[in-house]
Coordinates of C-alpha atoms (C1' of nucleotides) in Angstrom, one line a residue:
Chain A
M1 CA 0.0 -0.2 0.2
R2 CA 2.6 2.5 0.8
H3 CA 4.2 2.1 -2.5
T4 CA 1.0 2.6 -4.9
L5 CA 0.4 6.0 -2.3
E6 CA 3.8 7.1 -2.3
Q7 CA 3.5 7.1 -6.2
A8 CA 0.4 8.5 -6.8
L9 CA 1.3 11.1 -4.1
T10 CA 5.2 11.5 -6.4
D11 CA 3.2 11.9 -9.8
A12 CA 1.0 14.6 -8.0
I13 CA 3.8 16.4 -7.4
Q14 CA 5.3 16.4 -10.8
T15 CA 1.9 17.7 -12.3
A16 CA 2.1 20.5 -9.8
G17 CA 5.4 21.0 -10.7
I18 CA 6.6 21.3 -7.1
D19 CA 10.6 20.6 -7.1
C20 CA 11.5 18.3 -4.4
H21 CA 15.1 19.0 -4.4
G22 CA 15.9 15.4 -4.4
Q23 CA 14.0 14.7 -1.5
A24 CA 11.7 11.8 -1.1
L25 CA 8.5 11.7 0.2
D26 CA 9.4 8.5 2.5
L27 CA 6.1 7.7 4.1
H28 CA 6.0 6.1 7.4
A29 CA 3.2 5.0 9.3
P30 CA 2.6 7.7 12.4
N31 CA 3.1 6.4 15.8
Q32 CA -0.2 7.8 16.5
S33 CA -2.8 6.3 14.6
S34 CA -5.4 9.2 14.9
H35 CA -2.8 11.6 13.0
G36 CA -3.9 8.9 9.9
D37 CA -2.5 6.5 8.0
Y38 CA 0.8 7.5 6.4
A39 CA 2.8 10.6 7.2
T40 CA 5.9 12.4 5.5
A41 CA 8.4 14.6 7.3
I42 CA 9.3 16.0 3.9
A43 CA 8.5 19.8 4.4
F44 CA 11.4 19.4 7.6
R45 CA 14.4 18.6 4.9
L46 CA 13.1 21.1 2.4
A47 CA 13.1 23.7 5.0
K48 CA 16.4 25.0 4.9
V49 CA 16.7 24.6 1.0
M50 CA 13.1 26.5 0.4
K51 CA 13.8 29.0 2.8
Q52 CA 10.8 28.6 4.4
A53 CA 8.7 27.3 7.5
P54 CA 8.1 23.7 7.5
T55 CA 4.3 24.7 8.0
Q56 CA 4.5 26.8 5.3
I57 CA 5.7 24.2 3.0
A58 CA 3.3 21.3 4.2
E59 CA 0.6 23.7 3.4
T60 CA 1.7 24.2 0.0
F61 CA 1.9 20.7 -0.6
I62 CA -1.3 19.7 0.7
Q63 CA -3.0 22.4 -1.3
A64 CA -1.5 21.2 -4.5
L65 CA -2.0 17.6 -3.5
Q66 CA -5.3 17.3 -2.1
P67 CA -7.0 17.7 -5.7
A68 CA -5.6 14.8 -7.0
M69 CA -5.8 12.5 -3.8
A70 CA -10.1 13.9 -3.1
T71 CA -11.5 10.5 -3.9
Q72 CA -9.2 8.1 -1.4
A73 CA -7.5 10.7 1.1
T74 CA -7.6 13.5 3.0
L75 CA -4.4 15.6 3.7
S76 CA -3.5 17.4 7.0
Q77 CA -0.7 19.1 8.5
I78 CA 0.2 19.2 12.3
N79 CA 3.4 21.1 12.9
G80 CA 4.9 20.3 9.7
F81 CA 4.0 16.8 9.1
I82 CA 1.7 15.8 6.4
N83 CA -0.8 13.2 7.3
I84 CA -2.6 11.3 5.2
T85 CA -6.3 9.8 6.1
L86 CA -7.4 7.8 3.9
T87 CA -11.5 7.0 3.5
P88 CA -12.9 4.4 5.4
S89 CA -13.6 2.6 1.4
A90 CA -10.3 3.5 0.3
R91 CA -8.7 1.7 3.4
L92 CA -10.8 -1.5 3.1
L93 CA -10.1 -1.7 -0.9
H94 CA -6.6 -1.5 0.2
I95 CA -6.5 -4.2 2.5
E96 CA -8.5 -6.5 0.1
A97 CA -6.8 -5.9 -2.9
K98 CA -4.3 -8.6 -4.0
A99 CA -0.3 -7.1 -2.8
E100 CA 1.9 -6.5 -5.0
Y101 CA 5.3 -6.4 -4.5
P102 CA 7.8 -3.9 -6.5
V103 CA 10.8 -6.0 -6.5
T104 CA 12.7 -7.0 -9.0
P105 CA 12.5 -11.1 -8.6
R106 CA 16.0 -12.6 -8.2
R107 CA 17.5 -16.0 -8.0
I108 CA 19.0 -16.4 -4.4
L109 CA 20.7 -19.6 -3.1
L110 CA 20.1 -19.5 0.8
E111 CA 22.8 -21.5 2.9
F112 CA 22.1 -22.1 6.7
V113 CA 22.9 -24.6 9.3
S114 CA 25.5 -26.2 7.6
A115 CA 26.6 -28.3 10.8
N116 CA 29.1 -30.8 11.1
P117 CA 27.3 -34.3 11.1
T118 CA 29.7 -35.5 14.1
G119 CA 26.9 -34.6 16.9
P120 CA 23.2 -33.8 17.3
L121 CA 22.2 -30.5 16.6
H122 CA 22.2 -28.1 19.8
I123 CA 19.8 -24.8 20.0
G124 CA 22.4 -23.2 18.3
H125 CA 22.3 -24.6 15.1
G126 CA 18.2 -24.7 15.9
R127 CA 17.8 -21.0 15.7
W128 CA 19.9 -20.7 12.5
A129 CA 17.3 -23.5 10.8
V130 CA 14.2 -20.9 12.1
L131 CA 15.5 -18.1 10.9
G132 CA 16.9 -19.6 7.4
S133 CA 13.7 -21.2 6.8
C134 CA 12.0 -17.8 8.1
L135 CA 14.0 -15.8 5.9
A136 CA 13.2 -18.1 2.7
N137 CA 9.7 -18.3 2.8
L138 CA 9.5 -14.5 3.7
L139 CA 12.2 -14.1 0.3
R140 CA 9.9 -16.2 -1.8
A141 CA 6.3 -14.5 -0.5
V142 CA 8.1 -10.9 -1.9
G143 CA 8.9 -12.9 -5.1
H144 CA 11.6 -13.9 -4.9
R145 CA 13.1 -17.6 -6.3
V146 CA 15.1 -19.2 -3.7
D147 CA 16.8 -22.3 -3.3
T148 CA 17.8 -23.4 0.2
E149 CA 20.8 -25.4 0.6
N150 CA 22.6 -27.3 3.7
Y151 CA 26.4 -27.7 3.6
I152 CA 27.9 -30.8 5.2
N153 CA 31.2 -30.8 6.0
D154 CA 32.0 -34.7 5.9
A155 CA 35.6 -35.0 5.1
G156 CA 38.6 -34.0 7.1
N157 CA 39.8 -34.1 10.6
Q158 CA 36.8 -33.9 12.5
I159 CA 35.4 -36.7 10.5
A160 CA 37.8 -38.8 11.1
L161 CA 37.9 -38.0 14.9
F162 CA 34.3 -38.7 14.6
T163 CA 34.3 -42.0 13.1
A164 CA 37.3 -43.2 15.2
S165 CA 35.5 -42.3 18.3
V166 CA 32.5 -44.6 16.7
A167 CA 35.0 -47.3 15.7
A168 CA 36.7 -47.2 19.2
A169 CA 33.4 -47.5 21.0
K170 CA 31.9 -50.4 18.8
A171 CA 35.5 -52.2 19.6
G172 CA 34.7 -52.1 23.2
E173 CA 37.9 -49.4 23.4
A174 CA 38.4 -46.3 25.2
I175 CA 37.4 -43.6 23.3
P176 CA 40.5 -41.0 22.0
E177 CA 41.2 -38.3 24.1
D178 CA 40.7 -35.9 21.4
G179 CA 37.6 -37.7 20.2
Y180 CA 33.7 -37.8 20.9
H181 CA 32.4 -38.4 24.0
G182 CA 28.6 -37.9 24.1
A183 CA 26.3 -40.6 24.6
Y184 CA 25.1 -40.6 20.9
I185 CA 28.3 -42.1 20.3
Q186 CA 27.8 -45.3 21.8
T187 CA 24.2 -45.1 20.4
I188 CA 25.9 -45.2 16.9
A189 CA 28.1 -47.9 17.6
N190 CA 25.1 -50.6 18.6
G191 CA 23.8 -49.5 15.5
N192 CA 25.1 -50.9 11.7
T193 CA 24.7 -47.7 9.8
D194 CA 27.6 -45.6 8.6
P195 CA 28.3 -42.7 11.4
V196 CA 27.9 -40.2 9.1
T197 CA 25.2 -41.3 7.4
H198 CA 23.6 -41.8 10.8
M199 CA 24.3 -38.2 12.2
L200 CA 22.7 -36.9 8.7
S201 CA 19.4 -38.6 9.0
Q202 CA 19.2 -37.7 12.5
H203 CA 19.7 -33.7 11.5
E204 CA 17.1 -34.5 8.9
S205 CA 14.3 -35.5 11.3
D206 CA 15.5 -33.0 14.0
L207 CA 14.7 -30.2 11.6
A208 CA 11.6 -31.9 10.0
A209 CA 10.5 -31.8 13.6
I210 CA 10.3 -27.6 13.3
G211 CA 9.4 -27.9 9.7
T212 CA 12.4 -27.3 8.2
H213 CA 13.8 -29.0 4.7
F214 CA 16.2 -28.3 2.2
D215 CA 15.9 -28.4 -1.4
H216 CA 19.3 -29.1 -1.4
W217 CA 22.0 -31.2 1.0
F218 CA 25.6 -30.3 -0.7
R219 CA 28.6 -32.7 0.7
E220 CA 31.6 -31.7 0.7
H221 CA 33.3 -35.0 -0.4
T222 CA 31.7 -34.6 -3.6
L223 CA 34.0 -31.7 -4.1
H224 CA 37.2 -33.6 -3.3
A225 CA 35.9 -36.2 -5.6
N226 CA 36.4 -34.7 -8.7
T227 CA 38.7 -31.6 -10.0
A228 CA 36.8 -29.1 -8.3
I229 CA 39.4 -28.0 -5.6
P230 CA 42.5 -27.5 -8.4
D231 CA 39.8 -26.3 -10.6
A232 CA 38.4 -23.2 -8.3
L233 CA 42.3 -22.6 -7.1
A234 CA 43.5 -22.6 -10.6
H235 CA 40.9 -19.7 -11.4
L236 CA 42.6 -17.7 -8.3
K237 CA 46.2 -18.1 -9.6
T238 CA 46.9 -14.5 -10.6
H239 CA 45.8 -13.7 -7.3
C240 CA 48.1 -16.1 -5.5
Y241 CA 51.7 -16.2 -4.4
T242 CA 54.6 -19.0 -2.6
H243 CA 55.9 -17.9 0.5
D244 CA 57.8 -20.3 3.4
E245 CA 56.5 -23.0 0.8
A246 CA 52.8 -22.8 1.5
V247 CA 50.4 -21.5 -1.4
W248 CA 48.6 -17.7 0.0
F249 CA 46.0 -16.3 -1.7
K250 CA 46.5 -12.1 -1.6
S251 CA 42.8 -11.5 0.2
T252 CA 44.1 -8.4 1.3
A253 CA 43.6 -7.0 -2.2
F254 CA 39.9 -7.7 -1.5
G255 CA 39.4 -6.2 2.0
D256 CA 40.8 -8.8 4.1
D257 CA 42.9 -7.9 6.9
K258 CA 45.7 -10.5 6.0
D259 CA 46.5 -12.7 3.3
R260 CA 45.6 -16.4 4.0
V261 CA 47.0 -19.7 3.0
L262 CA 45.4 -22.1 0.8
V263 CA 47.7 -24.9 0.7
K264 CA 49.8 -25.4 3.3
S265 CA 53.6 -26.4 3.7
D266 CA 53.0 -29.8 3.8
G267 CA 51.1 -29.7 0.5
S268 CA 47.8 -30.1 2.5
L269 CA 44.6 -28.2 2.3
T270 CA 43.3 -25.8 4.2
Y271 CA 39.3 -25.7 4.9
F272 CA 39.5 -22.3 3.4
A273 CA 40.4 -23.9 0.1
V274 CA 37.5 -26.2 -0.2
D275 CA 35.2 -23.5 0.8
I276 CA 36.4 -21.7 -1.9
A277 CA 35.9 -24.4 -4.1
Y278 CA 32.5 -24.8 -2.6
H279 CA 31.6 -21.0 -3.3
W280 CA 33.2 -21.6 -6.8
N281 CA 30.9 -24.2 -7.4
K282 CA 27.7 -22.4 -6.2
L283 CA 28.8 -19.4 -8.7
H284 CA 28.4 -21.7 -11.5
R285 CA 24.7 -22.4 -10.4
D286 CA 23.4 -19.3 -12.2
Y287 CA 22.3 -17.7 -9.0
D288 CA 21.9 -14.0 -8.7
Q289 CA 22.5 -13.9 -4.9
L290 CA 24.1 -16.3 -2.3
I291 CA 23.3 -15.4 0.9
N292 CA 25.0 -17.2 3.9
I293 CA 23.8 -17.6 7.3
W294 CA 26.8 -17.8 9.9
G295 CA 26.8 -17.6 13.7
A296 CA 28.8 -14.9 15.3
D297 CA 31.7 -17.2 15.8
H298 CA 32.4 -16.9 12.4
H299 CA 32.1 -13.5 11.6
G300 CA 35.8 -13.3 11.3
Y301 CA 35.7 -15.2 8.2
V302 CA 33.8 -13.1 6.1
P303 CA 36.1 -11.0 4.9
R304 CA 38.3 -14.0 3.5
V305 CA 35.1 -15.4 1.7
S306 CA 33.8 -12.4 0.3
A307 CA 37.8 -11.6 -1.2
A308 CA 37.6 -14.9 -2.7
V309 CA 34.2 -14.3 -4.0
Q310 CA 35.0 -11.3 -5.4
A311 CA 38.2 -12.3 -7.2
L312 CA 36.7 -15.8 -8.5
Q313 CA 34.5 -13.4 -10.3
N314 CA 37.4 -11.2 -11.7
G315 CA 36.1 -8.2 -10.7
H316 CA 32.8 -8.5 -12.8
T317 CA 30.4 -9.4 -10.0
Q318 CA 27.5 -10.8 -11.3
T319 CA 26.2 -13.1 -8.2
E320 CA 26.5 -10.8 -5.1
L321 CA 27.1 -12.7 -1.7
T322 CA 25.6 -12.0 1.4
V323 CA 26.5 -12.9 4.9
L324 CA 24.4 -12.7 7.6
I325 CA 25.9 -12.8 10.9
G326 CA 23.4 -14.2 13.6
Q327 CA 24.3 -14.1 17.5
L328 CA 24.5 -17.0 19.2
V329 CA 22.5 -18.7 21.6
S330 CA 23.5 -19.0 25.2
L331 CA 22.5 -21.2 27.9
V332 CA 22.0 -20.5 31.5
R333 CA 21.2 -23.1 34.5
D334 CA 21.3 -21.9 38.3
G335 CA 22.6 -18.5 37.1
E336 CA 25.5 -19.7 35.7
P337 CA 26.4 -20.0 32.1
V338 CA 26.2 -23.4 30.7
R339 CA 29.7 -24.3 28.6
M340 CA 28.5 -26.1 25.4
S341 CA 31.2 -28.8 24.1
K342 CA 30.3 -31.2 21.4
R343 CA 33.4 -33.2 22.4
S344 CA 32.6 -33.6 26.3
G345 CA 29.0 -34.2 25.1
D346 CA 27.7 -31.4 27.7
M347 CA 24.7 -30.3 25.4
I348 CA 21.8 -29.1 25.1
Y349 CA 20.3 -30.9 21.8
F350 CA 17.6 -29.0 19.5
R351 CA 15.4 -31.6 19.6
D352 CA 15.1 -31.9 23.6
V353 CA 13.9 -28.5 23.2
I354 CA 11.5 -29.3 20.5
D355 CA 10.2 -32.3 22.6
D356 CA 9.8 -29.9 25.3
I357 CA 8.0 -26.8 24.6
G358 CA 6.6 -28.0 20.8
A359 CA 7.7 -26.7 17.4
D360 CA 5.7 -23.4 17.2
A361 CA 6.7 -22.4 20.6
T362 CA 10.4 -23.6 19.6
R363 CA 9.8 -21.4 16.5
F364 CA 8.5 -18.6 17.7
F365 CA 11.1 -18.3 21.0
L366 CA 13.8 -18.6 18.2
I367 CA 12.7 -16.3 15.6
H368 CA 10.8 -13.4 17.2
K369 CA 14.0 -11.6 18.5
S370 CA 16.1 -9.9 16.1
S371 CA 19.5 -11.9 14.9
D372 CA 21.4 -9.4 16.1
S373 CA 20.6 -9.9 19.7
H374 CA 22.0 -12.7 21.9
I375 CA 19.6 -15.1 23.0
E376 CA 20.4 -16.1 26.6
L377 CA 18.1 -19.4 27.5
D378 CA 17.2 -20.3 31.0
L379 CA 17.2 -24.1 31.5
D380 CA 15.1 -23.6 34.2
L381 CA 12.6 -21.5 33.2
A382 CA 12.3 -23.1 29.7
H383 CA 8.8 -24.5 31.2
Q384 CA 7.8 -21.1 32.3
K385 CA 9.0 -19.2 29.1
T386 CA 6.2 -21.6 27.3
A387 CA 3.9 -20.5 29.2
E388 CA 4.7 -17.1 28.8
N389 CA 5.3 -17.3 24.7
P390 CA 3.3 -15.0 22.9
I391 CA 2.9 -17.3 20.1
F392 CA -0.5 -19.1 22.0
Y393 CA -1.7 -15.3 22.0
I394 CA -1.7 -14.7 18.1
Q395 CA -2.7 -18.6 17.6
Y396 CA -5.6 -18.2 20.0
A397 CA -6.9 -15.3 17.7
H398 CA -6.7 -17.1 14.9
A399 CA -8.3 -20.1 16.4
R400 CA -11.2 -17.7 17.6
I401 CA -11.9 -16.2 14.2
C402 CA -12.3 -20.0 12.4
Q403 CA -14.7 -21.3 15.2
L404 CA -16.7 -17.8 14.9
L405 CA -16.3 -18.7 10.7
Q406 CA -17.5 -21.8 11.1
K407 CA -20.5 -21.1 12.6
V408 CA -21.8 -18.3 10.8
G409 CA -21.5 -20.4 7.3
D410 CA -21.4 -18.4 4.0
P411 CA -20.6 -14.7 4.0
P412 CA -22.9 -12.4 2.7
D413 CA -22.2 -11.2 -0.8
V414 CA -21.9 -7.5 -0.3
T415 CA -19.5 -5.0 -1.8
I416 CA -16.3 -2.9 -0.4
H417 CA -18.8 0.3 -0.4
Q418 CA -21.8 -1.0 1.0
I419 CA -19.9 -2.5 3.9
A420 CA -17.8 0.5 4.5
D421 CA -20.9 2.5 5.9
A422 CA -20.5 0.4 9.0
Y423 CA -16.7 1.7 9.6
T424 CA -16.5 3.5 12.7
E425 CA -12.9 5.0 14.1
A426 CA -12.8 2.7 16.8
D427 CA -11.5 0.2 14.2
R428 CA -9.4 2.3 12.7
P429 CA -5.9 0.8 14.3
L430 CA -7.0 -2.8 13.1
L431 CA -7.6 -1.4 9.8
Q432 CA -4.2 0.0 9.5
C433 CA -2.9 -2.9 10.8
L434 CA -4.1 -4.9 8.5
M435 CA -3.1 -2.3 5.8
H436 CA 0.8 -2.3 6.4
S437 CA 1.0 -5.9 6.6
T438 CA 2.7 -5.6 2.8
D439 CA 4.8 -3.0 3.9
T440 CA 5.7 -5.1 6.7
L441 CA 6.6 -8.0 4.2
L442 CA 8.7 -5.4 2.1
D443 CA 10.6 -3.8 4.9
A444 CA 11.6 -7.5 6.4
A445 CA 12.5 -9.2 3.1
D446 CA 14.8 -6.1 2.7
A447 CA 16.3 -6.2 5.8
Y448 CA 16.7 -9.8 5.9
A449 CA 14.5 -9.5 9.5
P450 CA 12.0 -12.3 9.8
H451 CA 11.7 -11.5 13.1
Q452 CA 9.8 -8.2 12.2
L453 CA 6.6 -10.5 11.1
A454 CA 6.6 -11.7 15.0
T455 CA 6.4 -8.4 15.8
Y456 CA 3.7 -7.7 13.4
A457 CA 1.4 -10.6 14.1
L458 CA 1.2 -9.8 17.9
E459 CA 0.4 -6.2 17.1
L460 CA -2.3 -7.2 14.8
A461 CA -3.1 -10.2 17.3
R462 CA -4.0 -7.8 19.9
H463 CA -6.1 -5.1 17.8
F464 CA -8.0 -8.3 17.1
H465 CA -8.8 -9.0 20.4
R466 CA -9.5 -5.7 21.3
F467 CA -12.2 -5.9 18.1
Y468 CA -13.7 -8.7 19.2
E469 CA -14.4 -7.8 22.4
T470 CA -16.5 -4.9 21.4
N471 CA -17.9 -5.9 18.5
P472 CA -20.4 -8.9 18.3
V473 CA -20.8 -10.6 15.2
L474 CA -23.5 -13.6 15.6
T475 CA -26.2 -11.2 17.0
S476 CA -25.2 -8.0 14.6
T477 CA -27.1 -7.8 11.5
G478 CA -27.5 -6.5 7.9
V479 CA -24.4 -4.3 6.9
Q480 CA -22.7 -4.2 10.4
K481 CA -22.6 -8.0 10.4
A482 CA -21.3 -8.4 6.6
Y483 CA -18.8 -5.7 8.0
R484 CA -17.7 -7.4 11.0
L485 CA -17.5 -10.7 9.3
W486 CA -15.2 -9.1 6.5
V487 CA -13.0 -7.4 9.0
I488 CA -12.1 -11.1 10.8
G489 CA -11.9 -12.7 7.8
Q490 CA -9.2 -10.0 6.8
V491 CA -7.4 -10.7 10.3
Q492 CA -7.8 -14.5 9.5
Q493 CA -6.1 -14.4 6.2
T494 CA -3.3 -12.2 7.0
L495 CA -2.3 -14.4 10.3
Q496 CA -2.4 -17.1 8.9
R497 CA -0.3 -15.9 5.8
V498 CA 2.3 -14.5 8.5
L499 CA 2.4 -17.6 10.6
G500 CA 2.9 -19.6 7.4
I501 CA 6.0 -17.2 6.8
L502 CA 7.1 -18.0 10.2
G503 CA 6.7 -21.7 9.6
I504 CA 3.9 -21.9 12.3
S505 CA 0.6 -23.4 12.8
A506 CA -2.4 -21.4 12.4
P507 CA -4.5 -23.5 14.6
T508 CA -8.4 -23.6 13.5
R509 CA -9.1 -24.6 17.4
M510 CA -6.9 -24.9 20.4
Chain B
rG1 C1' 45.7 -5.0 21.9
rC2 C1' 42.6 -5.0 17.3
rG3 C1' 37.5 -6.5 14.8
rC4 C1' 32.0 -7.5 14.9
rC5 C1' 27.6 -7.4 17.8
rU6 C1' 24.7 -6.1 22.5
rG7 C1' 23.2 -2.3 26.7
rU8 C1' 15.2 0.5 26.0
rA9 C1' 10.2 -0.6 32.3
rG10 C1' 11.6 -6.0 37.7
rC11 C1' 11.8 -10.0 33.7
rU12 C1' 12.0 -11.2 27.8
rC13 C1' 12.2 -8.0 23.8
rA14 C1' 10.0 -4.0 19.9
rU15 C1' 10.4 0.5 18.1
rC16 C1' 10.4 -0.6 10.2
rC17 C1' 17.3 3.9 5.5
rG18 C1' 17.0 9.8 12.0
rG19 C1' 10.8 11.6 12.7
rA20 C1' 5.3 13.8 16.3
rU21 C1' 3.5 11.7 23.7
rA22 C1' 9.5 5.4 23.4
rG23 C1' 5.6 0.2 22.4
rA24 C1' 4.4 -5.1 23.7
rG25 C1' 4.4 -9.7 26.5
rC26 C1' 5.0 -11.8 31.4
rG27 C1' 4.9 -10.0 36.1
rU28 C1' 2.3 -6.3 39.8
rC29 C1' -2.3 -3.5 41.7
rA30 C1' -7.4 -2.5 40.6
rG31 C1' -11.8 -4.0 37.4
rU32 C1' -14.7 -6.5 33.5
rU33 C1' -17.6 -12.9 33.0
rU34 C1' -23.8 -17.4 32.8
rG35 C1' -18.7 -15.1 27.0
rC36 C1' -19.8 -15.4 18.9
rG37 C1' -14.2 -19.9 23.2
rG38 C1' -12.0 -15.3 29.5
rA39 C1' -5.6 -18.8 26.3
rA40 C1' -9.5 -12.4 26.3
rC41 C1' -10.9 -7.0 27.7
rU42 C1' -10.1 -2.1 30.4
rG43 C1' -7.4 0.9 33.6
rG44 C1' -3.0 2.0 37.0
rA45 C1' 2.0 1.7 39.0
rG46 C1' 6.7 1.3 36.6
rG47 C1' 11.6 4.7 31.6
rU48 C1' 17.4 9.9 32.4
rA49 C1' 17.2 4.2 26.4
rA50 C1' 24.9 2.0 29.8
rU51 C1' 27.4 6.9 30.8
rA52 C1' 29.7 11.7 28.6
rG53 C1' 30.2 14.7 24.7
rG54 C1' 28.7 15.6 19.5
rU55 C1' 25.9 16.6 14.5
rU56 C1' 21.1 17.8 13.3
rC57 C1' 15.1 21.8 13.0
rA58 C1' 14.7 17.0 15.3
rA59 C1' 18.5 11.2 18.3
rG60 C1' 16.9 5.3 21.8
rU61 C1' 18.6 5.4 16.3
rC62 C1' 24.4 8.7 13.3
rC63 C1' 29.7 10.0 14.9
rU64 C1' 33.5 10.1 19.0
rA65 C1' 35.1 8.6 24.1
rU66 C1' 34.5 5.6 28.6
rC67 C1' 32.1 1.3 30.9
rA68 C1' 30.1 -3.4 31.0
rG69 C1' 28.7 -8.6 28.2
rG70 C1' 28.8 -12.0 23.9
rC71 C1' 32.1 -13.7 20.0
rG72 C1' 36.2 -13.7 16.8
rC73 C1' 41.6 -12.3 15.9
rA74 C1' 45.5 -20.2 12.7
rC75 C1' 49.7 -23.0 7.4
rC76 C1' 42.2 -25.8 13.3
rA77 C1' 37.7 -27.4 10.7

RNA sequence: GCGCCUGUAGCUCAUCCGGAUAGAGCGUCAGUUUGCGGAACUGGAGGUAAUAGGUUCAAGUCCUAUCAGGCGCACCA
């Protein structure tokens, strides 16, 4: 909605011949719904260059634009802010209109989780699983084409230690000091499947338990099985040099703070070299953008991978690399931080959390905070946190509506203009909230911030519960009944859509 | 030491490229109910947005410094 309104106003400004000196309208929702549906502070930004008071500029804008907008909105001015208040029917029409997102569709490869298959997923992996799957849904919702990928490090020292640990357990021998000591090692040893295969299927089932599925599972060993690695390194050759018998990539030429080793002096490859081959592979798969979600413990790794991706494209960037860094989840027990270590086996597994508080509550708990903020999970309070989890407030709103709609049966056949007569000012916050849903989706997608949808859903549920309290539907009649049914129907559809993106169920009863 | 992230109500968090009186949930206090599901609603108390400067018509938001917490600074993966 914001976009079409902005466009209409911008056109009207041009027609009126007003010079904005490059300033955009930049519509935003006023913090008080009574001010209007949208507002712009452009008068303040033009005050200096136009040498006029903001209030005066605002008046000029309003007089020039009001005629063009007359059928759908009223423009007004408070202390220089230009407020736009839509007519009730315009508001309803905008809510009902099929959302169109002004985005240029991109082909995106989104990589996340990418946990080593040397142990079960822990709560930290869970955060990336939830964030990644929500982001994929969100980007798809606004029109992008997204493939999701889980990269499996199934080669190298850690895997060797892991399989050796299982082998030792199988033989009844002591597990190597630097091996893996979790209880799951014995479980795998008791079975007959390959340890890595076993672990991967467990990852898959844990992820499925919160409704997360990947389009691709990319296994590192496939890079070693062909010439992928030497091919990729050959492409970097002009940016490499030999020093102390090791081969270095001159990543400082692309913004890194030091050069990086690709081939060690003993002739073996670094992890980075393999990762370059992996990204080289990605670059060949015809995507416009590569997005990687990494935990904050890997943020130091960003510059060198960005450098490599730039170098591989020889400065002609066709595929953009975006690395999203999420902060870590830490655990607290009895007020003391719990140190998780995969090797010692002192872990809180993601599956335990899901089984404990349920998939919906787990997803909401992990998604409703910005990925820039740390999550501290108090194990003793885990259950209480569940009871406090606002997801039930949202789901209850949806269930309430569904039960009601079921009782009503078929909705009456009326037009927007007919039901607009039943609008009252008290409904404005709810209707504005509904109208802002497409804006919210767009903003959240632009910022790669699906947590904004969780906040939005909470807000919408709150407005709905308030509306529901004072607007009986079943006992109302005529236009009023039709209007109320329409409103709650829109709430239901919007909640279902947003919860769908968050991967959380929208129950019809609870 | 250097780099990245964070610091907002008792607790957990929002606040959308700087905008109007900083908002929710939980907790707390006082109310609403024989209701279209009360897993709800209404109202109150609770804030120097870590601290100190700066930029701006306007700063929780941008810049600088300090303090506190998390994470990272390998020829590990």
